[in-house]
PDB file of C-alpha atoms in Angstrom:
ATOM      1  CA  UNK Q   1     -91.435 -55.543  44.239  1.00 42.00           C
ATOM      2  CA  UNK Q   2     -92.861 -57.817  41.566  1.00 41.00           C
ATOM      3  CA  UNK Q   3     -96.376 -56.490  42.216  1.00 40.00           C
ATOM      4  CA  UNK Q   4     -95.186 -52.889  41.972  1.00 40.00           C
ATOM      5  CA  UNK Q   5     -93.421 -53.531  38.679  1.00 42.00           C
ATOM      6  CA  UNK Q   6     -96.446 -55.280  37.301  1.00 38.00           C
ATOM      7  CA  UNK Q   7     -98.715 -52.384  38.287  1.00 41.00           C
ATOM      8  CA  UNK Q   8     -96.455 -49.955  36.496  1.00 39.00           C
ATOM      9  CA  UNK Q   9     -96.204 -52.032  33.336  1.00 43.00           C
ATOM     10  CA  UNK Q  10     -99.379 -54.060  33.327  1.00 38.00           C
ATOM     11  CA  UNK Q  11    -100.455 -52.912  29.845  1.00 42.00           C
ATOM     12  CA  UNK Q  12     -97.294 -54.430  28.412  1.00 40.00           C
ATOM     13  CA  UNK Q  13     -96.988 -57.454  30.686  1.00 40.00           C
ATOM     14  CA  UNK Q  14    -100.548 -58.558  30.099  1.00 40.00           C
ATOM     15  CA  UNK Q  15     -99.531 -59.438  26.579  1.00 39.00           C
ATOM     16  CA  UNK Q  16     -97.446 -62.304  27.982  1.00 43.00           C
ATOM     17  CA  UNK Q  17     -99.225 -65.556  28.570  1.00 46.00           C
ATOM     18  CA  UNK Q  18     -99.187 -67.640  31.697  1.00 41.00           C
ATOM     19  CA  UNK Q  19     -96.465 -69.986  30.404  1.00 48.00           C
ATOM     20  CA  UNK Q  20     -94.012 -67.121  29.985  1.00 47.00           C
ATOM     21  CA  UNK Q  21     -94.681 -65.977  33.553  1.00 41.00           C
ATOM     22  CA  UNK Q  22     -94.143 -69.522  34.735  1.00 44.00           C
ATOM     23  CA  UNK Q  23     -90.778 -69.730  32.987  1.00 48.00           C
ATOM     24  CA  UNK Q  24     -89.664 -66.473  34.611  1.00 45.00           C
ATOM     25  CA  UNK Q  25     -90.722 -67.087  38.200  1.00 43.00           C
ATOM     26  CA  UNK Q  26     -90.700 -70.925  38.331  1.00 44.00           C
ATOM     27  CA  UNK Q  27     -93.799 -70.963  40.535  1.00 51.00           C
ATOM     28  CA  UNK Q  28     -97.122 -71.809  38.968  1.00 48.00           C
ATOM     29  CA  UNK Q  29     -99.244 -70.731  41.933  1.00 51.00           C
ATOM     30  CA  UNK Q  30     -97.500 -67.360  42.215  1.00 50.00           C
ATOM     31  CA  UNK Q  31     -97.893 -66.773  38.504  1.00 47.00           C
ATOM     32  CA  UNK Q  32    -101.580 -67.579  38.648  1.00 53.00           C
ATOM     33  CA  UNK Q  33    -102.052 -64.992  41.395  1.00 52.00           C
ATOM     34  CA  UNK Q  34    -100.050 -62.393  39.475  1.00 46.00           C
ATOM     35  CA  UNK Q  35    -101.925 -63.189  36.290  1.00 47.00           C
ATOM     36  CA  UNK Q  36    -105.277 -62.694  38.017  1.00 54.00           C
ATOM     37  CA  UNK Q  37    -104.174 -59.387  39.531  1.00 52.00           C
ATOM     38  CA  UNK Q  38    -102.820 -58.219  36.202  1.00 44.00           C
ATOM     39  CA  UNK Q  39    -106.022 -59.172  34.391  1.00 46.00           C
ATOM     40  CA  UNK Q  40    -108.163 -57.317  36.917  1.00 52.00           C
ATOM     41  CA  UNK Q  41    -105.987 -54.204  36.613  1.00 45.00           C
ATOM     42  CA  UNK Q  42    -106.055 -54.311  32.830  1.00 40.00           C
ATOM     43  CA  UNK Q  43    -109.797 -54.694  32.514  1.00 42.00           C
ATOM     44  CA  UNK Q  44    -110.413 -52.074  35.181  1.00 44.00           C
ATOM     45  CA  UNK Q  45    -108.425 -49.586  33.126  1.00 41.00           C
ATOM     46  CA  UNK Q  46    -109.991 -50.685  29.823  1.00 40.00           C
ATOM     47  CA  UNK Q  47    -113.544 -50.449  31.131  1.00 43.00           C
ATOM     48  CA  UNK Q  48    -112.884 -47.089  32.814  1.00 39.00           C
ATOM     49  CA  UNK Q  49    -111.458 -45.703  29.575  1.00 41.00           C
ATOM     50  CA  UNK Q  50    -114.339 -47.098  27.577  1.00 41.00           C
ATOM     51  CA  UNK Q  51    -116.835 -45.645  30.032  1.00 41.00           C
ATOM     52  CA  UNK Q  52    -115.204 -42.236  29.698  1.00 42.00           C
ATOM     53  CA  UNK Q  53    -115.474 -42.429  25.905  1.00 44.00           C
ATOM     54  CA  UNK Q  54    -119.130 -43.400  26.129  1.00 41.00           C
ATOM     55  CA  UNK Q  55    -119.826 -40.540  28.527  1.00 44.00           C
ATOM     56  CA  UNK Q  56    -118.112 -38.056  26.230  1.00 41.00           C
ATOM     57  CA  UNK Q  57    -120.202 -39.297  23.320  1.00 48.00           C
ATOM     58  CA  UNK Q  58    -123.400 -39.382  25.367  1.00 54.00           C
ATOM     59  CA  UNK Q  59    -122.787 -35.863  26.662  1.00 68.00           C
ATOM     60  CA  UNK Q  60    -122.664 -34.371  23.160  1.00 73.00           C
ATOM     61  CA  UNK Q  61    -125.870 -32.419  22.777  1.00 84.00           C
ATOM     62  CA  UNK Q  62    -128.466 -33.607  20.318  1.00 85.00           C
ATOM     63  CA  UNK Q  63    -130.829 -31.605  18.149  1.00 82.00           C
ATOM     64  CA  UNK Q  64    -133.454 -32.295  15.527  1.00 69.00           C
ATOM     65  CA  UNK Q  65    -132.912 -32.647  11.804  1.00 72.00           C
ATOM     66  CA  UNK Q  66    -136.506 -32.833  10.736  1.00 71.00           C
ATOM     67  CA  UNK Q  67    -137.888 -35.634  12.886  1.00 74.00           C
ATOM     68  CA  UNK Q  68    -134.481 -37.275  13.346  1.00 73.00           C
ATOM     69  CA  UNK Q  69    -132.276 -36.733  16.384  1.00 75.00           C
ATOM     70  CA  UNK Q  70    -128.712 -35.903  15.355  1.00 73.00           C
ATOM     71  CA  UNK Q  71    -125.605 -34.560  17.048  1.00 87.00           C
ATOM     72  CA  UNK Q  72    -125.429 -30.779  17.016  1.00 76.00           C
ATOM     73  CA  UNK Q  73    -122.084 -31.008  15.257  1.00 74.00           C
ATOM     74  CA  UNK Q  74    -123.713 -32.948  12.400  1.00 78.00           C
ATOM     75  CA  UNK Q  75    -126.846 -30.891  11.711  1.00 79.00           C
ATOM     76  CA  UNK Q  76    -125.193 -28.062   9.762  1.00 77.00           C
ATOM     77  CA  UNK Q  77    -123.513 -30.613   7.472  1.00 82.00           C
ATOM     78  CA  UNK Q  78    -126.780 -32.400   6.796  1.00 83.00           C
ATOM     79  CA  UNK Q  79    -128.663 -29.162   6.107  1.00 83.00           C
ATOM     80  CA  UNK Q  80    -125.825 -28.097   3.798  1.00 82.00           C
ATOM     81  CA  UNK Q  81    -126.209 -31.359   1.864  1.00 84.00           C
ATOM     82  CA  UNK Q  82    -129.968 -30.822   1.517  1.00 84.00           C
ATOM     83  CA  UNK Q  83    -129.576 -27.401  -0.090  1.00 86.00           C
ATOM     84  CA  UNK Q  84    -126.570 -28.453  -2.136  1.00 84.00           C
ATOM     85  CA  UNK Q  85    -128.755 -31.119  -3.731  1.00 83.00           C
ATOM     86  CA  UNK Q  86    -131.683 -28.811  -4.526  1.00 85.00           C
ATOM     87  CA  UNK Q  87    -129.912 -25.516  -5.312  1.00 88.00           C
ATOM     88  CA  UNK Q  88    -130.439 -25.692  -9.078  1.00 87.00           C
ATOM     89  CA  UNK Q  89    -134.167 -26.404  -8.709  1.00 88.00           C
ATOM     90  CA  UNK Q  90    -134.777 -24.303  -5.603  1.00 89.00           C
ATOM     91  CA  UNK Q  91    -136.686 -21.437  -7.228  1.00 91.00           C
ATOM     92  CA  UNK Q  92    -138.690 -23.695  -9.527  1.00 90.00           C
ATOM     93  CA  UNK Q  93    -139.767 -25.890  -6.615  1.00 92.00           C
ATOM     94  CA  UNK Q  94    -140.776 -22.849  -4.551  1.00 93.00           C
ATOM     95  CA  UNK Q  95    -143.225 -21.923  -7.295  1.00 94.00           C
ATOM     96  CA  UNK Q  96    -144.526 -25.469  -7.641  1.00 92.00           C
ATOM     97  CA  UNK Q  97    -144.874 -26.269  -3.931  1.00 93.00           C
ATOM     98  CA  UNK Q  98    -146.535 -22.978  -2.963  1.00 94.00           C
ATOM     99  CA  UNK Q  99    -148.473 -22.606  -6.228  1.00 93.00           C
ATOM    100  CA  UNK Q 100    -146.651 -19.302  -6.619  1.00 95.00           C
ATOM    101  CA  UNK Q 101    -147.938 -17.870  -3.331  1.00 97.00           C
ATOM    102  CA  UNK Q 102    -144.407 -17.537  -1.919  1.00 97.00           C
ATOM    103  CA  UNK Q 103    -143.957 -14.562  -4.250  1.00 97.00           C
ATOM    104  CA  UNK Q 104    -146.877 -12.761  -2.600  1.00 98.00           C
ATOM    105  CA  UNK Q 105    -145.534 -13.557   0.872  1.00 98.00           C
ATOM    106  CA  UNK Q 106    -142.137 -12.119  -0.030  1.00 98.00           C
ATOM    107  CA  UNK Q 107    -143.696  -8.995  -1.557  1.00 98.00           C
ATOM    108  CA  UNK Q 108    -145.650  -8.402   1.657  1.00 98.00           C
ATOM    109  CA  UNK Q 109    -142.477  -9.048   3.646  1.00 99.00           C
ATOM    110  CA  UNK Q 110    -140.584  -6.270   1.842  1.00 98.00           C
ATOM    111  CA  UNK Q 111    -143.565  -3.944   2.128  1.00 98.00           C
ATOM    112  CA  UNK Q 112    -143.511  -4.605   5.864  1.00 98.00           C
ATOM    113  CA  UNK Q 113    -139.804  -3.747   5.978  1.00 98.00           C
ATOM    114  CA  UNK Q 114    -140.501  -0.580   3.962  1.00 97.00           C
ATOM    115  CA  UNK Q 115    -136.810   0.262   3.475  1.00 97.00           C
ATOM    116  CA  UNK Q 116    -135.766   3.835   2.837  1.00 96.00           C
ATOM    117  CA  UNK Q 117    -132.825   5.103   0.819  1.00 96.00           C
ATOM    118  CA  UNK Q 118    -129.694   4.861   2.913  1.00 96.00           C
ATOM    119  CA  UNK Q 119    -130.647   1.463   4.363  1.00 98.00           C
ATOM    120  CA  UNK Q 120    -127.877  -1.069   4.905  1.00 98.00           C
ATOM    121  CA  UNK Q 121    -129.540  -4.462   4.724  1.00 99.00           C
ATOM    122  CA  UNK Q 122    -128.094  -7.793   5.768  1.00 99.00           C
ATOM    123  CA  UNK Q 123    -130.148 -10.510   4.076  1.00 99.00           C
ATOM    124  CA  UNK Q 124    -129.172 -13.634   5.990  1.00 98.00           C
ATOM    125  CA  UNK Q 125    -129.720 -17.244   4.876  1.00 97.00           C
ATOM    126  CA  UNK Q 126    -130.601 -15.468   1.644  1.00 97.00           C
ATOM    127  CA  UNK Q 127    -130.328 -18.465  -0.658  1.00 94.00           C
ATOM    128  CA  UNK Q 128    -130.709 -17.367  -4.255  1.00 96.00           C
ATOM    129  CA  UNK Q 129    -131.461 -13.723  -3.435  1.00 97.00           C
ATOM    130  CA  UNK Q 130    -135.256 -13.388  -3.656  1.00 97.00           C
ATOM    131  CA  UNK Q 131    -135.543 -10.957  -0.737  1.00 98.00           C
ATOM    132  CA  UNK Q 132    -132.501  -8.922  -1.764  1.00 98.00           C
ATOM    133  CA  UNK Q 133    -133.828  -8.464  -5.292  1.00 97.00           C
ATOM    134  CA  UNK Q 134    -137.176  -7.287  -3.945  1.00 98.00           C
ATOM    135  CA  UNK Q 135    -135.377  -4.855  -1.643  1.00 98.00           C
ATOM    136  CA  UNK Q 136    -133.519  -3.361  -4.630  1.00 97.00           C
ATOM    137  CA  UNK Q 137    -136.742  -3.101  -6.644  1.00 96.00           C
ATOM    138  CA  UNK Q 138    -138.571  -1.448  -3.758  1.00 97.00           C
ATOM    139  CA  UNK Q 139    -135.925   1.273  -3.504  1.00 96.00           C
ATOM    140  CA  UNK Q 140    -135.858   1.767  -7.268  1.00 93.00           C
ATOM    141  CA  UNK Q 141    -139.567   2.563  -7.121  1.00 94.00           C
ATOM    142  CA  UNK Q 142    -139.187   5.230  -4.412  1.00 93.00           C
ATOM    143  CA  UNK Q 143    -137.701   8.684  -4.790  1.00 90.00           C
ATOM    144  CA  UNK Q 144    -134.182   9.201  -3.506  1.00 89.00           C
ATOM    145  CA  UNK Q 145    -134.583  12.834  -2.480  1.00 85.00           C
ATOM    146  CA  UNK Q 146    -131.261  13.120  -0.657  1.00 84.00           C
ATOM    147  CA  UNK Q 147    -129.323  10.977  -3.164  1.00 86.00           C
ATOM    148  CA  UNK Q 148    -128.040   8.636  -0.448  1.00 93.00           C
ATOM    149  CA  UNK Q 149    -126.609   5.187  -1.145  1.00 93.00           C
ATOM    150  CA  UNK Q 150    -128.315   1.973  -0.082  1.00 96.00           C
ATOM    151  CA  UNK Q 151    -126.621  -1.403   0.280  1.00 97.00           C
ATOM    152  CA  UNK Q 152    -127.504  -5.060   0.589  1.00 98.00           C
ATOM    153  CA  UNK Q 153    -125.254  -7.899   1.686  1.00 98.00           C
ATOM    154  CA  UNK Q 154    -126.558 -11.277   0.560  1.00 98.00           C
ATOM    155  CA  UNK Q 155    -125.195 -14.016   2.798  1.00 98.00           C
ATOM    156  CA  UNK Q 156    -125.754 -17.728   3.084  1.00 97.00           C
ATOM    157  CA  UNK Q 157    -123.751 -20.623   4.496  1.00 95.00           C
ATOM    158  CA  UNK Q 158    -124.266 -22.642   1.308  1.00 94.00           C
ATOM    159  CA  UNK Q 159    -122.041 -21.586  -1.578  1.00 94.00           C
ATOM    160  CA  UNK Q 160    -124.147 -23.580  -4.064  1.00 93.00           C
ATOM    161  CA  UNK Q 161    -127.198 -21.455  -3.293  1.00 94.00           C
ATOM    162  CA  UNK Q 162    -125.132 -18.279  -3.577  1.00 96.00           C
ATOM    163  CA  UNK Q 163    -123.750 -19.376  -6.944  1.00 96.00           C
ATOM    164  CA  UNK Q 164    -127.274 -19.861  -8.284  1.00 95.00           C
ATOM    165  CA  UNK Q 165    -128.219 -16.460  -6.855  1.00 96.00           C
ATOM    166  CA  UNK Q 166    -125.296 -14.743  -8.558  1.00 96.00           C
ATOM    167  CA  UNK Q 167    -126.310 -16.213 -11.912  1.00 96.00           C
ATOM    168  CA  UNK Q 168    -129.855 -14.949 -11.359  1.00 96.00           C
ATOM    169  CA  UNK Q 169    -128.537 -11.507 -10.410  1.00 96.00           C
ATOM    170  CA  UNK Q 170    -126.516 -11.306 -13.621  1.00 95.00           C
ATOM    171  CA  UNK Q 171    -129.499 -12.355 -15.693  1.00 95.00           C
ATOM    172  CA  UNK Q 172    -131.860  -9.881 -13.987  1.00 94.00           C
ATOM    173  CA  UNK Q 173    -129.389  -7.010 -13.916  1.00 93.00           C
ATOM    174  CA  UNK Q 174    -128.881  -6.800 -10.137  1.00 93.00           C
ATOM    175  CA  UNK Q 175    -125.163  -6.082 -10.385  1.00 90.00           C
ATOM    176  CA  UNK Q 176    -122.679  -3.437  -9.315  1.00 86.00           C
ATOM    177  CA  UNK Q 177    -122.258  -2.530 -12.990  1.00 86.00           C
ATOM    178  CA  UNK Q 178    -125.945  -1.590 -13.035  1.00 85.00           C
ATOM    179  CA  UNK Q 179    -125.531   0.639  -9.974  1.00 85.00           C
ATOM    180  CA  UNK Q 180    -126.801  -1.964  -7.508  1.00 91.00           C
ATOM    181  CA  UNK Q 181    -124.810  -1.920  -4.280  1.00 94.00           C
ATOM    182  CA  UNK Q 182    -124.982  -5.656  -3.718  1.00 96.00           C
ATOM    183  CA  UNK Q 183    -122.365  -8.062  -2.390  1.00 96.00           C
ATOM    184  CA  UNK Q 184    -122.448 -11.810  -1.873  1.00 97.00           C
ATOM    185  CA  UNK Q 185    -120.822 -13.485   1.113  1.00 97.00           C
ATOM    186  CA  UNK Q 186    -120.631 -17.006   2.464  1.00 97.00           C
ATOM    187  CA  UNK Q 187    -121.543 -16.599   6.128  1.00 96.00           C
ATOM    188  CA  UNK Q 188    -122.761 -18.693   9.042  1.00 96.00           C
ATOM    189  CA  UNK Q 189    -125.789 -16.953  10.582  1.00 97.00           C
ATOM    190  CA  UNK Q 190    -124.705 -18.246  13.998  1.00 96.00           C
ATOM    191  CA  UNK Q 191    -121.271 -16.613  13.746  1.00 97.00           C
ATOM    192  CA  UNK Q 192    -121.250 -13.611  11.406  1.00 98.00           C
ATOM    193  CA  UNK Q 193    -118.000 -11.979  10.323  1.00 97.00           C
ATOM    194  CA  UNK Q 194    -119.284  -8.420  10.546  1.00 98.00           C
ATOM    195  CA  UNK Q 195    -118.454  -5.728  13.116  1.00 98.00           C
ATOM    196  CA  UNK Q 196    -120.992  -4.707  15.733  1.00 98.00           C
ATOM    197  CA  UNK Q 197    -123.673  -2.264  14.597  1.00 98.00           C
ATOM    198  CA  UNK Q 198    -122.938  -2.611  10.870  1.00 98.00           C
ATOM    199  CA  UNK Q 199    -126.484  -2.702   9.444  1.00 99.00           C
ATOM    200  CA  UNK Q 200    -129.748  -0.828   9.760  1.00 99.00           C
ATOM    201  CA  UNK Q 201    -131.936  -3.795   8.782  1.00 99.00           C
ATOM    202  CA  UNK Q 202    -131.662  -7.588   8.998  1.00 99.00           C
ATOM    203  CA  UNK Q 203    -133.882 -10.023   7.107  1.00 99.00           C
ATOM    204  CA  UNK Q 204    -134.057 -13.799   7.141  1.00 99.00           C
ATOM    205  CA  UNK Q 205    -136.698 -15.607   5.065  1.00 98.00           C
ATOM    206  CA  UNK Q 206    -137.383 -19.340   5.291  1.00 97.00           C
ATOM    207  CA  UNK Q 207    -133.950 -19.934   6.771  1.00 95.00           C
ATOM    208  CA  UNK Q 208    -133.980 -19.726  10.540  1.00 97.00           C
ATOM    209  CA  UNK Q 209    -135.739 -23.062  11.041  1.00 93.00           C
ATOM    210  CA  UNK Q 210    -132.755 -24.801   9.396  1.00 93.00           C
ATOM    211  CA  UNK Q 211    -130.091 -23.554  11.819  1.00 95.00           C
ATOM    212  CA  UNK Q 212    -128.757 -25.540  14.759  1.00 92.00           C
ATOM    213  CA  UNK Q 213    -129.079 -22.777  17.363  1.00 95.00           C
ATOM    214  CA  UNK Q 214    -131.886 -20.288  16.770  1.00 97.00           C
ATOM    215  CA  UNK Q 215    -130.837 -18.303  19.842  1.00 97.00           C
ATOM    216  CA  UNK Q 216    -127.346 -17.751  18.423  1.00 97.00           C
ATOM    217  CA  UNK Q 217    -128.778 -16.476  15.135  1.00 98.00           C
ATOM    218  CA  UNK Q 218    -131.003 -14.016  16.983  1.00 99.00           C
ATOM    219  CA  UNK Q 219    -128.090 -12.894  19.148  1.00 98.00           C
ATOM    220  CA  UNK Q 220    -125.918 -12.290  16.083  1.00 99.00           C
ATOM    221  CA  UNK Q 221    -128.734 -10.386  14.375  1.00 99.00           C
ATOM    222  CA  UNK Q 222    -129.001  -8.138  17.418  1.00 99.00           C
ATOM    223  CA  UNK Q 223    -125.236  -7.622  17.543  1.00 99.00           C
ATOM    224  CA  UNK Q 224    -124.775  -6.513  13.927  1.00 99.00           C
ATOM    225  CA  UNK Q 225    -127.756  -4.144  13.909  1.00 99.00           C
ATOM    226  CA  UNK Q 226    -127.342  -0.472  14.694  1.00 98.00           C
ATOM    227  CA  UNK Q 227    -129.524   1.005  17.463  1.00 98.00           C
ATOM    228  CA  UNK Q 228    -132.916   1.587  15.900  1.00 98.00           C
ATOM    229  CA  UNK Q 229    -132.280  -1.223  13.409  1.00 98.00           C
ATOM    230  CA  UNK Q 230    -135.010  -3.690  12.545  1.00 99.00           C
ATOM    231  CA  UNK Q 231    -135.071  -7.475  12.553  1.00 99.00           C
ATOM    232  CA  UNK Q 232    -137.583  -9.095  10.222  1.00 99.00           C
ATOM    233  CA  UNK Q 233    -138.130 -12.827   9.753  1.00 99.00           C
ATOM    234  CA  UNK Q 234    -140.427 -14.664   7.346  1.00 99.00           C
ATOM    235  CA  UNK Q 235    -140.942 -18.297   8.265  1.00 98.00           C
ATOM    236  CA  UNK Q 236    -143.337 -21.218   7.991  1.00 97.00           C
ATOM    237  CA  UNK Q 237    -145.308 -21.674  11.161  1.00 95.00           C
ATOM    238  CA  UNK Q 238    -148.563 -23.124  12.530  1.00 95.00           C
ATOM    239  CA  UNK Q 239    -152.058 -22.454  11.232  1.00 96.00           C
ATOM    240  CA  UNK Q 240    -154.663 -20.867  13.458  1.00 89.00           C
ATOM    241  CA  UNK Q 241    -157.318 -23.484  12.652  1.00 94.00           C
ATOM    242  CA  UNK Q 242    -156.752 -27.109  13.669  1.00 95.00           C
ATOM    243  CA  UNK Q 243    -158.576 -28.560  10.674  1.00 96.00           C
ATOM    244  CA  UNK Q 244    -156.662 -26.341   8.245  1.00 95.00           C
ATOM    245  CA  UNK Q 245    -153.444 -27.352  10.017  1.00 96.00           C
ATOM    246  CA  UNK Q 246    -154.329 -31.008   9.468  1.00 96.00           C
ATOM    247  CA  UNK Q 247    -155.054 -30.395   5.776  1.00 96.00           C
ATOM    248  CA  UNK Q 248    -151.800 -28.490   5.389  1.00 95.00           C
ATOM    249  CA  UNK Q 249    -149.813 -31.317   6.981  1.00 95.00           C
ATOM    250  CA  UNK Q 250    -151.401 -33.846   4.633  1.00 95.00           C
ATOM    251  CA  UNK Q 251    -150.287 -31.703   1.710  1.00 95.00           C
ATOM    252  CA  UNK Q 252    -146.811 -31.163   3.188  1.00 94.00           C
ATOM    253  CA  UNK Q 253    -146.089 -34.805   3.961  1.00 94.00           C
ATOM    254  CA  UNK Q 254    -148.010 -36.606   1.204  1.00 93.00           C
ATOM    255  CA  UNK Q 255    -147.793 -34.270  -1.794  1.00 95.00           C
ATOM    256  CA  UNK Q 256    -144.661 -32.105  -1.541  1.00 93.00           C
ATOM    257  CA  UNK Q 257    -142.139 -35.003  -1.375  1.00 94.00           C
ATOM    258  CA  UNK Q 258    -143.825 -36.567  -4.425  1.00 94.00           C
ATOM    259  CA  UNK Q 259    -143.549 -33.258  -6.303  1.00 93.00           C
ATOM    260  CA  UNK Q 260    -139.893 -33.029  -5.329  1.00 92.00           C
ATOM    261  CA  UNK Q 261    -139.233 -36.534  -6.592  1.00 93.00           C
ATOM    262  CA  UNK Q 262    -140.968 -35.919  -9.919  1.00 92.00           C
ATOM    263  CA  UNK Q 263    -139.175 -32.620 -10.574  1.00 90.00           C
ATOM    264  CA  UNK Q 264    -135.735 -33.224  -9.080  1.00 89.00           C
ATOM    265  CA  UNK Q 265    -135.531 -36.988  -8.602  1.00 90.00           C
ATOM    266  CA  UNK Q 266    -134.985 -36.466  -4.862  1.00 88.00           C
ATOM    267  CA  UNK Q 267    -137.441 -37.340  -2.092  1.00 89.00           C
ATOM    268  CA  UNK Q 268    -135.429 -36.739   1.094  1.00 90.00           C
ATOM    269  CA  UNK Q 269    -134.892 -32.937   0.873  1.00 87.00           C
ATOM    270  CA  UNK Q 270    -138.624 -32.336   0.572  1.00 90.00           C
ATOM    271  CA  UNK Q 271    -139.459 -34.777   3.331  1.00 92.00           C
ATOM    272  CA  UNK Q 272    -137.013 -32.803   5.487  1.00 90.00           C
ATOM    273  CA  UNK Q 273    -138.763 -29.564   4.463  1.00 91.00           C
ATOM    274  CA  UNK Q 274    -142.109 -30.814   5.779  1.00 90.00           C
ATOM    275  CA  UNK Q 275    -140.561 -32.147   8.983  1.00 92.00           C
ATOM    276  CA  UNK Q 276    -138.576 -28.963   9.677  1.00 93.00           C
ATOM    277  CA  UNK Q 277    -141.751 -26.867   9.373  1.00 94.00           C
ATOM    278  CA  UNK Q 278    -143.533 -29.132  11.845  1.00 92.00           C
ATOM    279  CA  UNK Q 279    -140.656 -28.838  14.349  1.00 92.00           C
ATOM    280  CA  UNK Q 280    -140.387 -25.032  14.218  1.00 95.00           C
ATOM    281  CA  UNK Q 281    -141.687 -23.176  17.315  1.00 96.00           C
ATOM    282  CA  UNK Q 282    -145.189 -21.749  17.320  1.00 96.00           C
ATOM    283  CA  UNK Q 283    -145.631 -18.021  16.790  1.00 98.00           C
ATOM    284  CA  UNK Q 284    -145.819 -17.008  20.455  1.00 98.00           C
ATOM    285  CA  UNK Q 285    -142.862 -19.212  21.377  1.00 98.00           C
ATOM    286  CA  UNK Q 286    -140.697 -17.758  18.617  1.00 98.00           C
ATOM    287  CA  UNK Q 287    -141.765 -14.235  19.565  1.00 98.00           C
ATOM    288  CA  UNK Q 288    -140.595 -14.976  23.106  1.00 98.00           C
ATOM    289  CA  UNK Q 289    -137.205 -16.106  21.775  1.00 98.00           C
ATOM    290  CA  UNK Q 290    -136.869 -12.819  19.880  1.00 99.00           C
ATOM    291  CA  UNK Q 291    -137.765 -10.931  23.070  1.00 98.00           C
ATOM    292  CA  UNK Q 292    -135.141 -12.854  25.033  1.00 98.00           C
ATOM    293  CA  UNK Q 293    -132.475 -11.868  22.478  1.00 98.00           C
ATOM    294  CA  UNK Q 294    -132.927  -8.214  23.403  1.00 98.00           C
ATOM    295  CA  UNK Q 295    -135.288  -6.993  20.695  1.00 99.00           C
ATOM    296  CA  UNK Q 296    -138.129  -4.684  21.655  1.00 98.00           C
ATOM    297  CA  UNK Q 297    -141.543  -3.849  20.177  1.00 98.00           C
ATOM    298  CA  UNK Q 298    -141.706  -7.408  18.903  1.00 99.00           C
ATOM    299  CA  UNK Q 299    -144.729  -8.609  16.974  1.00 98.00           C
ATOM    300  CA  UNK Q 300    -145.816 -11.085  14.345  1.00 98.00           C
ATOM    301  CA  UNK Q 301    -148.325 -11.113  11.516  1.00 98.00           C
ATOM    302  CA  UNK Q 302    -149.827 -14.310  10.147  1.00 98.00           C
ATOM    303  CA  UNK Q 303    -150.218 -14.716   6.391  1.00 98.00           C
ATOM    304  CA  UNK Q 304    -152.473 -17.275   4.686  1.00 97.00           C
ATOM    305  CA  UNK Q 305    -154.138 -18.212   7.993  1.00 96.00           C
ATOM    306  CA  UNK Q 306    -150.761 -18.854   9.597  1.00 96.00           C
ATOM    307  CA  UNK Q 307    -148.999 -20.976   6.986  1.00 97.00           C
ATOM    308  CA  UNK Q 308    -146.254 -18.374   7.331  1.00 98.00           C
ATOM    309  CA  UNK Q 309    -145.701 -15.463   9.697  1.00 98.00           C
ATOM    310  CA  UNK Q 310    -143.680 -12.264   9.609  1.00 99.00           C
ATOM    311  CA  UNK Q 311    -141.852 -11.653  12.897  1.00 99.00           C
ATOM    312  CA  UNK Q 312    -140.553  -8.187  13.695  1.00 99.00           C
ATOM    313  CA  UNK Q 313    -138.355  -6.642  16.374  1.00 99.00           C
ATOM    314  CA  UNK Q 314    -136.276  -3.515  16.918  1.00 99.00           C
ATOM    315  CA  UNK Q 315    -132.910  -2.921  18.541  1.00 99.00           C
ATOM    316  CA  UNK Q 316    -133.558  -0.022  20.898  1.00 94.00           C
TER     317      UNK Q 316
END
């Protein structure tokens, strides 16, 4: 009976020392036996519980944040912090780091999209709105024969980037008051709050390498596109020539973080930029991921020898 009671209440009873047990049962030998049994039971439970906690922690999936391995649940927070810290200097640093070439890449990107009047564009991970503004300009320079409305939804998970984009839009005149059908939304590209088949085009430029689950982003892009809709992605990738790739990596890892420090006072965000580019899948591998998400007629076009690539796919 004593053993049974001790098994039921061993967590509490283990707090008593051997002298207290001795006083209760008046038998030192018996108490020593009970104490040993109680100790074994206690530590068996403690170690089992601890092992379960370790297993739970160990079973949480890991992913990369640049070259670091982090928990999947932590990556989005760390990426958010990166862009929060550089939002105010984002556009300036794009010009400095790329020597202005990013503007040409984005112009080619919109020319590749070739939107027509009546297009409903979702510009995802849109940052400060570069692609959306080019989309609006492209349509302004084409005739609207049927007088149909076009729309763009600028979305990003980082409200700081969106705030900078809204200020730019006001300054450049890309507003509803100026007959621009543009709206700004804070959205997670992995879990969009839009109904199925809402858009005729989906763009994402220099954003998909920062997400935790690329496959989820592609799946969401497919879901929100109408049949016949087009997916278009502009992203850093891998150069076709090994020597040029080596030169580019020297520039990315040795020069860009120094530039970032001189202009913004921050090294880490630009070190992450270089590392995230290095970790992004090669062109054929990313094309395969787009295929696996359901898109058809997929293709890619390298720009600047493969520093960046435009990936395309259609929802059939």
